[in-house]
mmCIF file of C-alpha atoms in Angstrom:
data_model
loop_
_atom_site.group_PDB
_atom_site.id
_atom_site.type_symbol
_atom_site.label_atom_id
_atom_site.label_comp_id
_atom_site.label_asym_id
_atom_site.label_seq_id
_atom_site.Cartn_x
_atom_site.Cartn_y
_atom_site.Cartn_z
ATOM 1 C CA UNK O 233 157.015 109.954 154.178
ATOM 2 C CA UNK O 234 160.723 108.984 153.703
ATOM 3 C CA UNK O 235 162.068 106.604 151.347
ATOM 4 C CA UNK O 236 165.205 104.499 151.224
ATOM 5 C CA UNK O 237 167.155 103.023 148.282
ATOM 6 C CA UNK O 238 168.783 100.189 148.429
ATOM 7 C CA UNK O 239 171.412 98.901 146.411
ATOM 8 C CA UNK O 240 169.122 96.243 144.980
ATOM 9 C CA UNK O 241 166.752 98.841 143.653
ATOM 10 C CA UNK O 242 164.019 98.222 146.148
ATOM 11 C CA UNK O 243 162.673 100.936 148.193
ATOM 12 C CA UNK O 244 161.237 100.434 151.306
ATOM 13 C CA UNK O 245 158.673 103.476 152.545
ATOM 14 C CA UNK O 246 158.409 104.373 156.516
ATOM 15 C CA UNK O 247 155.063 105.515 157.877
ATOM 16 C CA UNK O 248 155.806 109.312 159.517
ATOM 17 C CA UNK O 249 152.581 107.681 161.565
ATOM 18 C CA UNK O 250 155.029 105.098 162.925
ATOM 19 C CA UNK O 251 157.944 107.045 164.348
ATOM 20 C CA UNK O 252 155.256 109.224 166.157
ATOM 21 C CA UNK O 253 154.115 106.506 167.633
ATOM 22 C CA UNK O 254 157.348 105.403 169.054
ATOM 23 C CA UNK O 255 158.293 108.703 170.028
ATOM 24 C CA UNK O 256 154.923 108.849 172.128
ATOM 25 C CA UNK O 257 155.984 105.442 173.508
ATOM 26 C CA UNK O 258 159.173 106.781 174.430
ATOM 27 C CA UNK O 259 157.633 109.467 176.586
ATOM 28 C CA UNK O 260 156.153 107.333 178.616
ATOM 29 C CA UNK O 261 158.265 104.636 178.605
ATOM 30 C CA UNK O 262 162.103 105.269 178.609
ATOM 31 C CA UNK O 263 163.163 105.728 182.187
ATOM 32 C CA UNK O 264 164.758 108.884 181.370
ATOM 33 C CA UNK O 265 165.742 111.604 184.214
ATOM 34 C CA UNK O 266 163.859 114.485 183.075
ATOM 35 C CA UNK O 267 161.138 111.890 182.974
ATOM 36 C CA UNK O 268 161.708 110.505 186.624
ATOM 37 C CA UNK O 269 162.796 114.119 187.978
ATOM 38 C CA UNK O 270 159.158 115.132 186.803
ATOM 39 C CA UNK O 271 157.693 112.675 189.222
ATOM 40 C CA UNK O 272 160.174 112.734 192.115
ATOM 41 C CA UNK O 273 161.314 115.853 193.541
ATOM 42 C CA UNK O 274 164.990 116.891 193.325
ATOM 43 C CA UNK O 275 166.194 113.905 191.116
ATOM 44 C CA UNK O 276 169.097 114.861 189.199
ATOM 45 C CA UNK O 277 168.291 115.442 185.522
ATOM 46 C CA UNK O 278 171.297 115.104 184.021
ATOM 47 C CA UNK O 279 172.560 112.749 181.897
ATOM 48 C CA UNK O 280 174.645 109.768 184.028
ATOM 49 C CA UNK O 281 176.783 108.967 180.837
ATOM 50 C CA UNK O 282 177.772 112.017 179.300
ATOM 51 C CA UNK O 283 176.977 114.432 181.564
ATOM 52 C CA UNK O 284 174.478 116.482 180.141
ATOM 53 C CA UNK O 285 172.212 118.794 181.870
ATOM 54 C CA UNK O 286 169.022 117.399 180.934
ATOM 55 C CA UNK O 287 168.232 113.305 179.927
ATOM 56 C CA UNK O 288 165.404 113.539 177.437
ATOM 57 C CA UNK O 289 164.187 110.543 175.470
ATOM 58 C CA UNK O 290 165.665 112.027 172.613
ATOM 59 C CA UNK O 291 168.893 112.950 173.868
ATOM 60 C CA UNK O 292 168.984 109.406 175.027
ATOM 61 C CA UNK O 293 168.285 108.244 171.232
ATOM 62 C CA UNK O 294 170.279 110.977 169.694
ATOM 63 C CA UNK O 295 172.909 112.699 171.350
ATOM 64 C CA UNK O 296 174.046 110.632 173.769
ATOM 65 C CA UNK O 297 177.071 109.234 172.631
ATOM 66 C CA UNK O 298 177.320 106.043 174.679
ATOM 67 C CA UNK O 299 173.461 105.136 173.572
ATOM 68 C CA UNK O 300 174.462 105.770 169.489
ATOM 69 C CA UNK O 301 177.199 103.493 170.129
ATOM 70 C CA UNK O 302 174.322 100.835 171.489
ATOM 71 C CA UNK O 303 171.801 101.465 168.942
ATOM 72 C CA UNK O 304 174.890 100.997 166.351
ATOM 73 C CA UNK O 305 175.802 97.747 167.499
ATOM 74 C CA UNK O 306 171.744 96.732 168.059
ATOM 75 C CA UNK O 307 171.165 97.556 164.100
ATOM 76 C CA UNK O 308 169.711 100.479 164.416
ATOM 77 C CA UNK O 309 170.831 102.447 161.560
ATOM 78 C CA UNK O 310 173.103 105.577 162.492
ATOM 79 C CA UNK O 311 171.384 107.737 159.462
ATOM 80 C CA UNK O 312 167.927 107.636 161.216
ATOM 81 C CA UNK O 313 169.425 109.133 164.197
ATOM 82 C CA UNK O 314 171.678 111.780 162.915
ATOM 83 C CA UNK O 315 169.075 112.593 159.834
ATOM 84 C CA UNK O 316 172.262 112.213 157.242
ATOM 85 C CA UNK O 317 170.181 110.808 154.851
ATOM 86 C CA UNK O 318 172.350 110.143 152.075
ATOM 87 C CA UNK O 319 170.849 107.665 150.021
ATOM 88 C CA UNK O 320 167.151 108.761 150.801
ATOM 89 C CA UNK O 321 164.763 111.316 149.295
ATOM 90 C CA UNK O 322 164.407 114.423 151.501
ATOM 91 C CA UNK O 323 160.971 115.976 150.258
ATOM 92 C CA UNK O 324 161.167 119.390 152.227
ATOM 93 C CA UNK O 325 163.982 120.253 150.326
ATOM 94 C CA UNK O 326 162.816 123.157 147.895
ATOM 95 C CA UNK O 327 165.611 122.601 144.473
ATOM 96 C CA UNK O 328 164.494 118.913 144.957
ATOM 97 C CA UNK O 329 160.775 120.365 145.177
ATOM 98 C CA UNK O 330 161.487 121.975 141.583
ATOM 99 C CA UNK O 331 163.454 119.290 140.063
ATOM 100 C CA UNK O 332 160.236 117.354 140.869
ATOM 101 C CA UNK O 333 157.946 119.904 139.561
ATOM 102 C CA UNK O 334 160.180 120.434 136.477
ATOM 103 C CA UNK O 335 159.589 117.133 135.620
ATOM 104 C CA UNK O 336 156.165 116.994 136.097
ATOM 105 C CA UNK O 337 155.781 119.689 134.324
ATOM 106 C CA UNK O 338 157.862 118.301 131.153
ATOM 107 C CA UNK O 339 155.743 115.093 131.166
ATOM 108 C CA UNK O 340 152.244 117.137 130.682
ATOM 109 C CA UNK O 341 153.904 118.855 127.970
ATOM 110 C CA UNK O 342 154.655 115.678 125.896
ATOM 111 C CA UNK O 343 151.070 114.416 127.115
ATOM 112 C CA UNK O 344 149.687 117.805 125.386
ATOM 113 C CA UNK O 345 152.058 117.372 122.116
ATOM 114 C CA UNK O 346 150.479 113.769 121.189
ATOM 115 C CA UNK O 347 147.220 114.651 122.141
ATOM 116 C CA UNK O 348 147.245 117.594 119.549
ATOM 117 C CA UNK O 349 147.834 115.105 116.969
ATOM 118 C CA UNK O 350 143.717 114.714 117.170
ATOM 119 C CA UNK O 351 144.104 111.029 115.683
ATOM 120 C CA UNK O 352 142.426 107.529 117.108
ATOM 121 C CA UNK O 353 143.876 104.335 115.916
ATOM 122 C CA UNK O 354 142.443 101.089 116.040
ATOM 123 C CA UNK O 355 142.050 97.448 115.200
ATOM 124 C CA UNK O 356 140.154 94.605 114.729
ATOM 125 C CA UNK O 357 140.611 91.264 114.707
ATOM 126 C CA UNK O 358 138.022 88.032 113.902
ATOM 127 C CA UNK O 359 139.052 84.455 114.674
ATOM 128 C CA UNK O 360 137.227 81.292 114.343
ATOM 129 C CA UNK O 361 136.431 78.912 117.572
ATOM 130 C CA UNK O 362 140.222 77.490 117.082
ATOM 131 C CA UNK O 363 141.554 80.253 117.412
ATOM 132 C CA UNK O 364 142.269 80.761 113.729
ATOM 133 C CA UNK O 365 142.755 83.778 112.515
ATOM 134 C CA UNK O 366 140.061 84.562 109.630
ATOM 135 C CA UNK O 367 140.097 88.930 108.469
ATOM 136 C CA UNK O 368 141.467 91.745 110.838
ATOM 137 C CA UNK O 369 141.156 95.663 110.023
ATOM 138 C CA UNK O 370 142.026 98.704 110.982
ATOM 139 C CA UNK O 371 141.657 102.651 110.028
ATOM 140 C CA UNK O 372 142.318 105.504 111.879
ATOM 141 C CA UNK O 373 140.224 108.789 113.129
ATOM 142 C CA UNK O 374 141.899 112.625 112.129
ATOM 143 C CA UNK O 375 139.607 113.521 115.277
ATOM 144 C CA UNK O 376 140.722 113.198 119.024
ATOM 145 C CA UNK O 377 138.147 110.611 120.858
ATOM 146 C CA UNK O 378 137.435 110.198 123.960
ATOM 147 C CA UNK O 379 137.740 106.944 126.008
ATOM 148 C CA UNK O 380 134.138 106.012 125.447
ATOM 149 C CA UNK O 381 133.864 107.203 122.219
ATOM 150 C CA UNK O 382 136.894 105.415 120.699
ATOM 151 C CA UNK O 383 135.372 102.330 122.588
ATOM 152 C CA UNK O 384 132.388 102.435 120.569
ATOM 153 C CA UNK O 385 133.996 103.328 117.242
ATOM 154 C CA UNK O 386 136.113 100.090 117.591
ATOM 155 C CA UNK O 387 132.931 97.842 118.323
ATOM 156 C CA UNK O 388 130.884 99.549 115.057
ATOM 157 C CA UNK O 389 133.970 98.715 112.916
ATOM 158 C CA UNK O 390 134.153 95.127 114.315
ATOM 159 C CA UNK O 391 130.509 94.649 113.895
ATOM 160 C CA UNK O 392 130.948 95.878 109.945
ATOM 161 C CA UNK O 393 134.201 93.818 109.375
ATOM 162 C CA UNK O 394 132.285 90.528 110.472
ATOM 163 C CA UNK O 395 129.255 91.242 108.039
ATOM 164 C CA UNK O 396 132.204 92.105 105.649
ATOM 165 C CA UNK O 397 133.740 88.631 105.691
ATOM 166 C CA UNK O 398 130.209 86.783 105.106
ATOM 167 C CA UNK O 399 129.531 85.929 108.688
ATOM 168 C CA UNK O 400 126.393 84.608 109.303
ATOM 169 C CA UNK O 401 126.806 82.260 112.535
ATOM 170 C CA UNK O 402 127.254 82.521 116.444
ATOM 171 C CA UNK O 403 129.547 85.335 117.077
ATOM 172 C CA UNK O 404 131.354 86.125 120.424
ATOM 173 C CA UNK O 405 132.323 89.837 120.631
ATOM 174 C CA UNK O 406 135.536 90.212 122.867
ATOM 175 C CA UNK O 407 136.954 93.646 124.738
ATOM 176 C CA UNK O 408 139.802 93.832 127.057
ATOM 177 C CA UNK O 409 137.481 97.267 128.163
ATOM 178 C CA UNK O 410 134.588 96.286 130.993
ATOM 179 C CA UNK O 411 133.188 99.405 130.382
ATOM 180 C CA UNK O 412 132.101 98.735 127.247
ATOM 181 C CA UNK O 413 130.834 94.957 127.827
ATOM 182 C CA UNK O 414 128.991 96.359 130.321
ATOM 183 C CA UNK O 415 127.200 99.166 128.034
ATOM 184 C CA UNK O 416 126.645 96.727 125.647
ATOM 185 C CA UNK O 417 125.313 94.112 128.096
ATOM 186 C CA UNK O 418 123.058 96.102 129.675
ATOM 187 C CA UNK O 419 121.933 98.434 126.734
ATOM 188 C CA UNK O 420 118.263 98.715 128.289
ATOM 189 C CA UNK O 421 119.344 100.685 131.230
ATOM 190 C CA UNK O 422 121.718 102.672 129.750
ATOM 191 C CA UNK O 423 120.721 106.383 128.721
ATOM 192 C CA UNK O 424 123.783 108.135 128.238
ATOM 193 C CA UNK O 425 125.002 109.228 124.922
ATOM 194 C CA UNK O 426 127.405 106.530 124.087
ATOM 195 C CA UNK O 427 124.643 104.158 125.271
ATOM 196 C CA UNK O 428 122.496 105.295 122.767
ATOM 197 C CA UNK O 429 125.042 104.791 120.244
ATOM 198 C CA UNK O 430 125.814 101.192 121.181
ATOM 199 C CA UNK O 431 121.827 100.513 121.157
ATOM 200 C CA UNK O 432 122.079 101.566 117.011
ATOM 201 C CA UNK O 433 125.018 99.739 116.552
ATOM 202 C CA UNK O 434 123.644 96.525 118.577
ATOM 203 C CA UNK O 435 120.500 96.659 115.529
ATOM 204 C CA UNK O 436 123.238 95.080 113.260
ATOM 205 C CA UNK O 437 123.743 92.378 115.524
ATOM 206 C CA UNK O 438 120.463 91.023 113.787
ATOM 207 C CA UNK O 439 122.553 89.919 110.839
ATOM 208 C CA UNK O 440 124.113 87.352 113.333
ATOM 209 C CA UNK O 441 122.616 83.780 114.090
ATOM 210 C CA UNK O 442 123.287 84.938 117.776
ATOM 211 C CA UNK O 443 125.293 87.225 119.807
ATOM 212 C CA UNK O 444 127.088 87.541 123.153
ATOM 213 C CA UNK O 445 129.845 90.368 124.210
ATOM 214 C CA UNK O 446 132.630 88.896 126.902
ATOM 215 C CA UNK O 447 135.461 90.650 128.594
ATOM 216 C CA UNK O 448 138.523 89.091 127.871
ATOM 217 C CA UNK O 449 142.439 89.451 128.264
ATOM 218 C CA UNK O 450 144.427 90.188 125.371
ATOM 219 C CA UNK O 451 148.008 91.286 126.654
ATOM 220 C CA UNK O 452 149.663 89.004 123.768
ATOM 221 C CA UNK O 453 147.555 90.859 120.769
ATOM 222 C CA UNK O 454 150.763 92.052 119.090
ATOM 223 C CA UNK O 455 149.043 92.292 115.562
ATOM 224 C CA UNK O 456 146.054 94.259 117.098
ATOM 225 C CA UNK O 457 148.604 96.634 118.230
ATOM 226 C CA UNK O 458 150.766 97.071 115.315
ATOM 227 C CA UNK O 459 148.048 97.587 113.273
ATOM 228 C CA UNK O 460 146.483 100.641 115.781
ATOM 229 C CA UNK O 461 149.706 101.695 115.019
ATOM 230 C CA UNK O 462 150.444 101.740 111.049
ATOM 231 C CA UNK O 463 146.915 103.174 111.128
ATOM 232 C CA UNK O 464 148.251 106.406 112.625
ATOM 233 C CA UNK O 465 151.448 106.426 111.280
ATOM 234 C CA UNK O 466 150.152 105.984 107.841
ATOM 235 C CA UNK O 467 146.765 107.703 107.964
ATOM 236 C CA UNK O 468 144.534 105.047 106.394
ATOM 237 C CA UNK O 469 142.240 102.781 106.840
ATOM 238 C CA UNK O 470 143.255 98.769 106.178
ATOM 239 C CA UNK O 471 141.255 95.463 105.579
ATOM 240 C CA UNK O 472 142.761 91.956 104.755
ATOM 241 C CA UNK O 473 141.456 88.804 105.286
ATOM 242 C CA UNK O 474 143.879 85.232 105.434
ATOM 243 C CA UNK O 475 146.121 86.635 102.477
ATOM 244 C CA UNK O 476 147.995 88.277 104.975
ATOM 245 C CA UNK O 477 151.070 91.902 103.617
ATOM 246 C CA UNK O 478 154.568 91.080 103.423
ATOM 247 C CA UNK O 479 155.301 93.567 106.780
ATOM 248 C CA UNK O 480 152.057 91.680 108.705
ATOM 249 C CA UNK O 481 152.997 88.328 107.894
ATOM 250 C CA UNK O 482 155.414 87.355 110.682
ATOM 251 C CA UNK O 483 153.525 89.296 113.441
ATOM 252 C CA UNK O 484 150.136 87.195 112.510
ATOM 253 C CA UNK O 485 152.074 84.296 113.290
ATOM 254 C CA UNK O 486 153.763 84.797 116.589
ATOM 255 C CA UNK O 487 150.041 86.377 117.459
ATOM 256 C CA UNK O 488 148.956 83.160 116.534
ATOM 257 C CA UNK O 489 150.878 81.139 118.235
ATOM 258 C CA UNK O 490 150.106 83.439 121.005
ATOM 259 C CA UNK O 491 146.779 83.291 121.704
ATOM 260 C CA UNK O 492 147.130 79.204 120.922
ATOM 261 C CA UNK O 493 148.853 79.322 124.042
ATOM 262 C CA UNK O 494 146.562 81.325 126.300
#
């Protein structure tokens, strides 16, 4: 696989698949001599332009001065015939190899270093059918989670923060994470570990008039996010309902107006 970069900043990626194809197509296409002289006894194989001994299709593409000059003037970009890829990524190239591996190596590093902090953020957030926004929480975990298991920390703690602020009605549980929709959804068929978990924390949902769990987009949640933040940075856990910190304050309200507009 080659790739070319253009000035723009696009990059445009050329199937190795393709230019094999083409070069079998030349073989049995391009009139070449060595190709006619293979057929017809005693045909000169040499090369009626530049006088080379032997016409190949590639000779005709590459060396051949006269046919560069053509494939110049026809578009065809000089660097793909002479190889001089100057603005391209050569990948056989062994110090680009390591520079490559170098970095890859560096990145797993950092990966390591923040997953040795062993602590799981999170947030929650409850809003009336307007949108208004009614209590949000957060804490952190000095444990390292996994995926599924940070999943169904975050519901429990939703869950307790809704029977915290008094609710009693129809409640609509939302997660940007299928995964756990679906667990929660279909908690009958589900006999995993985590699934078990969900089916004890699902028991609470009793305290609700009635319950559903939806998927749902939240790219705009900046407060959810701050707050899985500040959780981790500060190591606590954090509950407020509409009287809202100094430092929370103006993120609530571009949130607001943020999800008004979804």
């Amino acid at each position: 696989m080659a790739s070319f970069h253009k000035s723009l900043g696009y990059y445009i990626s050329k199937s190795a698949y393709s230019w094999l194809l083409l070069k079998q197509m030349g073989n049995e296409i391009l009139p070449t001599n060595v190709k006619i002289a293979s057929v017809r006894r005693g045909f000169d194989q040499a090369c009626p332009r530049c006088g080379t001994e032997f016409e190949t299709h590639l000779h005709a593409l590459k060396d051949c001065l006269t046919s560069r000059a053509t494939h110049m003037i026809g578009s065809l970009e000089g660097n793909l015939i002479s190889k001089e890829y100057d603005r391209g990524i050569n990948w056989g190239k062994e110090e680009e190899a390591k520079v490559i591996w170098e970095r890859a190596r560096m990145l797993s590093k950092e990966f390591r270093i923040h997953n040795l902090l062993k602590v799981t953020g999170y947030g929650v957030i409850v809003r009336d059918h307007d949108g208004f926004i009614l209590g949000r929480g957060g804490g952190f975990k000095d444990v390292q989670l996994s995926v599924e298991e940070a999943e169904c920390y975050a519901f429990d703690e939703s869950i307790k923060l809704a029977c915290r602020l008094n609710i009693k009605g129809d409640m609509i549980f939302e997660s940007d994470i299928a995964g756990l929709v679906n667990k929660i959804n279909g908690q009958q068929r589900d006999l995993t570990i985590i699934g078990a978990r969900i089916k004890g924390n699902v028991k609470a949902l009793d305290n609700f008039k009635s319950t559903i769990c939806v998927w749902t987009s939240r790219n705009c949640n900046s407060v959810a996010d701050f707050i899985c933040k500040k959780m981790c940075a500060d190591a606590c856990n954090w509950f407020f309902d509409m009287d809202y910190l100094t430092d929370i304050d103006n993120v609530v309200i571009c949130d607001t107006i943020e999800s008004t507009l979804l």
